[in-house]
Amino acid sequence: MNRDQYIHRLQKETFDLCIIGGGASGAGCALDAALRGLKVALIEKTDFAAETSSKSTKLVHGGVRYLEQAFKSLDFAQLRQVQHGLEERHIVLQNAPHLARPLALITPVFNWWENLYFSIGLKLYDWFASRKDNLPKSRRLSKSDTLRRMPGLTRKIHSAVLYYDGQIDDARYCLALVQSAAAAGAIVSNHLEVIGFQKNEAGKLSAALVKDHLSKEDFTIKSNLFLNCTGPFADRVRQLANPGLTPRIRPSKGVHVILPHATLDSGEALLIPETRDGRVVFAIPFESELLLGTTDDEYNDLDKEPALLGGEVDFLLETLQPFLEKQIDRRHIKAGFGGLRPLVAPPMRERNGSAPGTSTSGKDASPLPVGGAERATKSLLRDHEVEHDGASNLLSLLGGKWTTYRLMAKDAVDVACKLLDIRAECRTATHLLVGAEGWDNAFWKKIMTDFGFDADISQHLAQKYGTRAVIPATLAAEYAELAERLIPGFPYLKAEVIYAVREEMACTIRDFLARRIRLEITDWEAALDAAPRVAKLMGDELGWTTNRQSDAAAAYADLLKSFQKMADTDHTGK
Ligand SMILES: Cc1cc2nc3c(=O)[nH]c(=O)nc-3n(C[C@H](O)[C@H](O)[C@H](O)COP(=O)(O)OP(=O)(O)OC[C@H]3O[C@@H](n4cnc5c(N)ncnc54)[C@H](O)[C@@H]3O)c2cc1C
C-alpha cells in the first residue's frame, strides 16, 4: 500500500465507486466492491479505523442484551438484528482467525433464581445461533468452577452461567479489510478528507474535493458514484452533498478503561448483566490487560475527541466493584478511550409502519424528520440502513455495528451496483483476509523456530500479522537493531515500526501506537515511553528532520497527558 502512488492515481483516474470513510463500514464496502470487479477508491480523513472502529468493545456478537430487550418488548426489528449478528459472527471469525477468536463470557449470579433466568436466556441465544455456528453452547457453572476460572471474583457469588461470542482486534481487523481491498485492486489512502463535492449539470455528484492532511494540498477525485461511510460524521457528508437533507445520526458516546489483567486474573470475560442505567458492562481480557466498558450517552461535539472522563471512570469502577474480591480505584487505571456509536434515528416512514432498514435506493431521500428524538440512545437499534439521495446521487451507509460490517457492506454495494448498472455477486462471505491464508493456531511456533524470537514476541507477531508476520520478522533478522524490543517488557519489535510505514501506511506516531499495535489504548505510560523511539524510527524511514521527530514526539506526549488528566478529573461530561 504505497500512499504516494495511490494519491497519484486518485488524482488521475475516474472510479466507479469512491468510498468516503475508512472504518469498518467503508473498509468492508471497499473489499466487497473491489472483489465484484468495481474500480474502487477508499479515502479516510485520519487513519483507517481512527474513529469508532478502533474504540469498540471488540465483541463479535448478536447481543444478549438486545435479545432480552427483543423478547421483553416483542420487538421483531431487534430480534432480526440479533439474528444478523449471530449469522455474521462465524464469518468474522472464519475469515481472519489471527485477528478474531472465540471468547468465553461468564455471568456470575447471586442466587439460584438469577441462574435460572440467565440460563434460559442463553439457551435461547444458543438456539438463534445454532444454525451456522460451531461455538460451544452455554452452560451453568458451579461456584467453585467459576472461581477457578476467574479467581478475581468475589466469594459472595452463588454460581454463574457461561456462553461464547467472538472477540476481534478491531483496528487491525479494519486494516486487514483495507489491505485485502487493496490486494483486490482498490486504491486506498488515509489522511485524506472530503471537504466538498462538484456536481454535473443534472446536480449529481461528479467529483469530491479532498484535503491531504499530510501535504496540505487539495485535489479532486472523480467517480461515478460516492458512498458515504463516515459513521458518526455521516450527516456532515450528507449535507455537503445536499444541504436540504435532515440529520439522521444520533452519536452516542461509549468509553472503556483498561485495568491490570490481575483484576480478574482470567482468560475469560465477565458480563455484568445490569448497570444502574439498565445496560450490560463487559470486562474482557485484551492485549494482556483487562478492558472494562462501556457507557452510552448522547454526544454532540463531533469536533472534539470523546475522551474518557473521571466521572465515567468512577461509574465503570463502581459497576465492577461488587463483582470483585479486592478493592479497585482510579490508581489502577492504565489507559482508556472513548468512541461514538453512529446510531440512526428512525425516520418518519418507520413510525408510519413500513419496515426499518429498507433502502431508499432509486428514490429521493426525502427530508425525513428526525424520529426518536425522545428515545435514549441506549434504546436505539444498532441496525443499519442504506440511504440513496436521489437529488445528489449520494449513497450513505448509516448505523450498524462491527459484527455486521460485512452484511452492511453487501447491502450497500448491492445498491451501488444497481445504480451503476453493474451485475456482480457479493463474494466476501468466504474471502480470507490478508494474513489468514495458511494461518493456524500453531503458526507462532513456526515463527519462533524460523527466526529464534522469544515465545511472547512470536505469539504477538503471529496474532497481529497472521502469515504476513514473516515480513517484519525477516526485517528483524536482517538488521540486528530492528530485532530489539521497542520497550522492555512488551513483545513489540522495532522492526514493526518500519513494516507499518512500508506496508501498512502508518504515517504518524499515533497511527502506529494506537492502531498498528494497540499500546496507546492499553498502557498510556508505556506509549509515552515508546513515542520518541517510534518518532525516530518512523522519521528516519519517512525522511523527517530531527526537529520534526522531536516535535512529533512532544505533541503526541502532550495529547496522552491530556487524556490522563481528563480521566483523573471529576467530570462527567454531561
Ligand atoms: C463504545 C462502543 C462500543 C462498541 N462495541 C461494539 C462491539 O463490541 N461489537 C460491535 O459489533 N460493535 C460495537 N460498536 C459499534 C461499532 O464499533 C461501530 O458500529 C463501527 O465501528 C462503526 O464503523 P463505521 O465505519 O461506520 O464508523 P467509523 O469507524 O467512525 O468510521 C468512519 C470514518 O469516516 C472518517 N471520516 C469522517 N468524515 C470524513 C470525511 N469528510 N472524509 C473522509 N473520511 C471521513 C472518519 O475519520 C472515520 O474513520 C461499538 C461502538 C462503540 C462506540
mmCIF file of N, CA, C and O in Angstrom, residues 5 7-15 39 187 220-223:
data_model
loop_
_atom_site.group_PDB
_atom_site.id
_atom_site.type_symbol
_atom_site.label_atom_id
_atom_site.label_comp_id
_atom_site.label_asym_id
_atom_site.label_seq_id
_atom_site.Cartn_x
_atom_site.Cartn_y
_atom_site.Cartn_z
ATOM 1 N N GLN A 5 1.965 6.635 -4.507
ATOM 2 C CA GLN A 5 1.488 6.107 -5.802
ATOM 3 C C GLN A 5 -0.035 6.123 -5.871
ATOM 4 O O GLN A 5 -0.630 6.462 -6.895
ATOM 5 N N ILE A 7 -2.062 8.171 -4.288
ATOM 6 C CA ILE A 7 -2.581 9.545 -4.417
ATOM 7 C C ILE A 7 -2.455 10.007 -5.867
ATOM 8 O O ILE A 7 -3.373 10.645 -6.409
ATOM 9 N N HIS A 8 -1.370 9.638 -6.506
ATOM 10 C CA HIS A 8 -1.195 9.981 -7.916
ATOM 11 C C HIS A 8 -2.354 9.395 -8.736
ATOM 12 O O HIS A 8 -2.948 10.083 -9.563
ATOM 13 N N ARG A 9 -2.697 8.158 -8.453
ATOM 14 C CA ARG A 9 -3.788 7.519 -9.219
ATOM 15 C C ARG A 9 -5.148 8.118 -8.854
ATOM 16 O O ARG A 9 -6.017 8.269 -9.717
ATOM 17 N N LEU A 10 -5.322 8.473 -7.579
ATOM 18 C CA LEU A 10 -6.592 9.103 -7.183
ATOM 19 C C LEU A 10 -6.798 10.420 -7.945
ATOM 20 O O LEU A 10 -7.923 10.790 -8.303
ATOM 21 N N GLN A 11 -5.694 11.128 -8.199
ATOM 22 C CA GLN A 11 -5.797 12.413 -8.893
ATOM 23 C C GLN A 11 -6.066 12.242 -10.385
ATOM 24 O O GLN A 11 -6.702 13.088 -11.003
ATOM 25 N N LYS A 12 -5.603 11.138 -10.953
ATOM 26 C CA LYS A 12 -5.628 10.996 -12.429
ATOM 27 C C LYS A 12 -6.824 10.196 -12.954
ATOM 28 O O LYS A 12 -7.305 10.442 -14.048
ATOM 29 N N GLU A 13 -7.287 9.204 -12.177
ATOM 30 C CA GLU A 13 -8.234 8.245 -12.743
ATOM 31 C C GLU A 13 -9.684 8.570 -12.370
ATOM 32 O O GLU A 13 -9.927 9.376 -11.478
ATOM 33 N N THR A 14 -10.636 7.936 -13.054
ATOM 34 C CA THR A 14 -12.055 8.067 -12.697
ATOM 35 C C THR A 14 -12.526 6.711 -12.174
ATOM 36 O O THR A 14 -12.246 5.675 -12.779
ATOM 37 N N PHE A 15 -13.230 6.734 -11.048
ATOM 38 C CA PHE A 15 -13.602 5.486 -10.368
ATOM 39 C C PHE A 15 -15.084 5.170 -10.583
ATOM 40 O O PHE A 15 -15.886 6.051 -10.855
ATOM 41 N N LYS A 39 -14.133 -0.541 -9.967
ATOM 42 C CA LYS A 39 -12.925 0.274 -9.783
ATOM 43 C C LYS A 39 -13.186 1.180 -8.572
ATOM 44 O O LYS A 39 -14.042 2.065 -8.625
ATOM 45 N N ILE A 187 -7.932 1.415 -4.686
ATOM 46 C CA ILE A 187 -6.924 2.444 -4.417
ATOM 47 C C ILE A 187 -7.319 3.091 -3.095
ATOM 48 O O ILE A 187 -8.432 3.619 -2.977
ATOM 49 N N THR A 220 -9.043 16.904 -6.528
ATOM 50 C CA THR A 220 -10.367 16.281 -6.710
ATOM 51 C C THR A 220 -10.216 14.806 -7.109
ATOM 52 O O THR A 220 -9.229 14.421 -7.719
ATOM 53 N N ILE A 221 -11.248 14.037 -6.726
ATOM 54 C CA ILE A 221 -11.312 12.625 -7.129
ATOM 55 C C ILE A 221 -12.614 12.440 -7.908
ATOM 56 O O ILE A 221 -13.697 12.748 -7.389
ATOM 57 N N LYS A 222 -12.475 11.946 -9.145
ATOM 58 C CA LYS A 222 -13.664 11.773 -9.987
ATOM 59 C C LYS A 222 -14.219 10.351 -9.825
ATOM 60 O O LYS A 222 -13.456 9.384 -9.826
ATOM 61 N N SER A 223 -15.539 10.275 -9.692
ATOM 62 C CA SER A 223 -16.151 8.953 -9.547
ATOM 63 C C SER A 223 -17.585 8.995 -10.049
ATOM 64 O O SER A 223 -18.245 10.036 -9.991
#
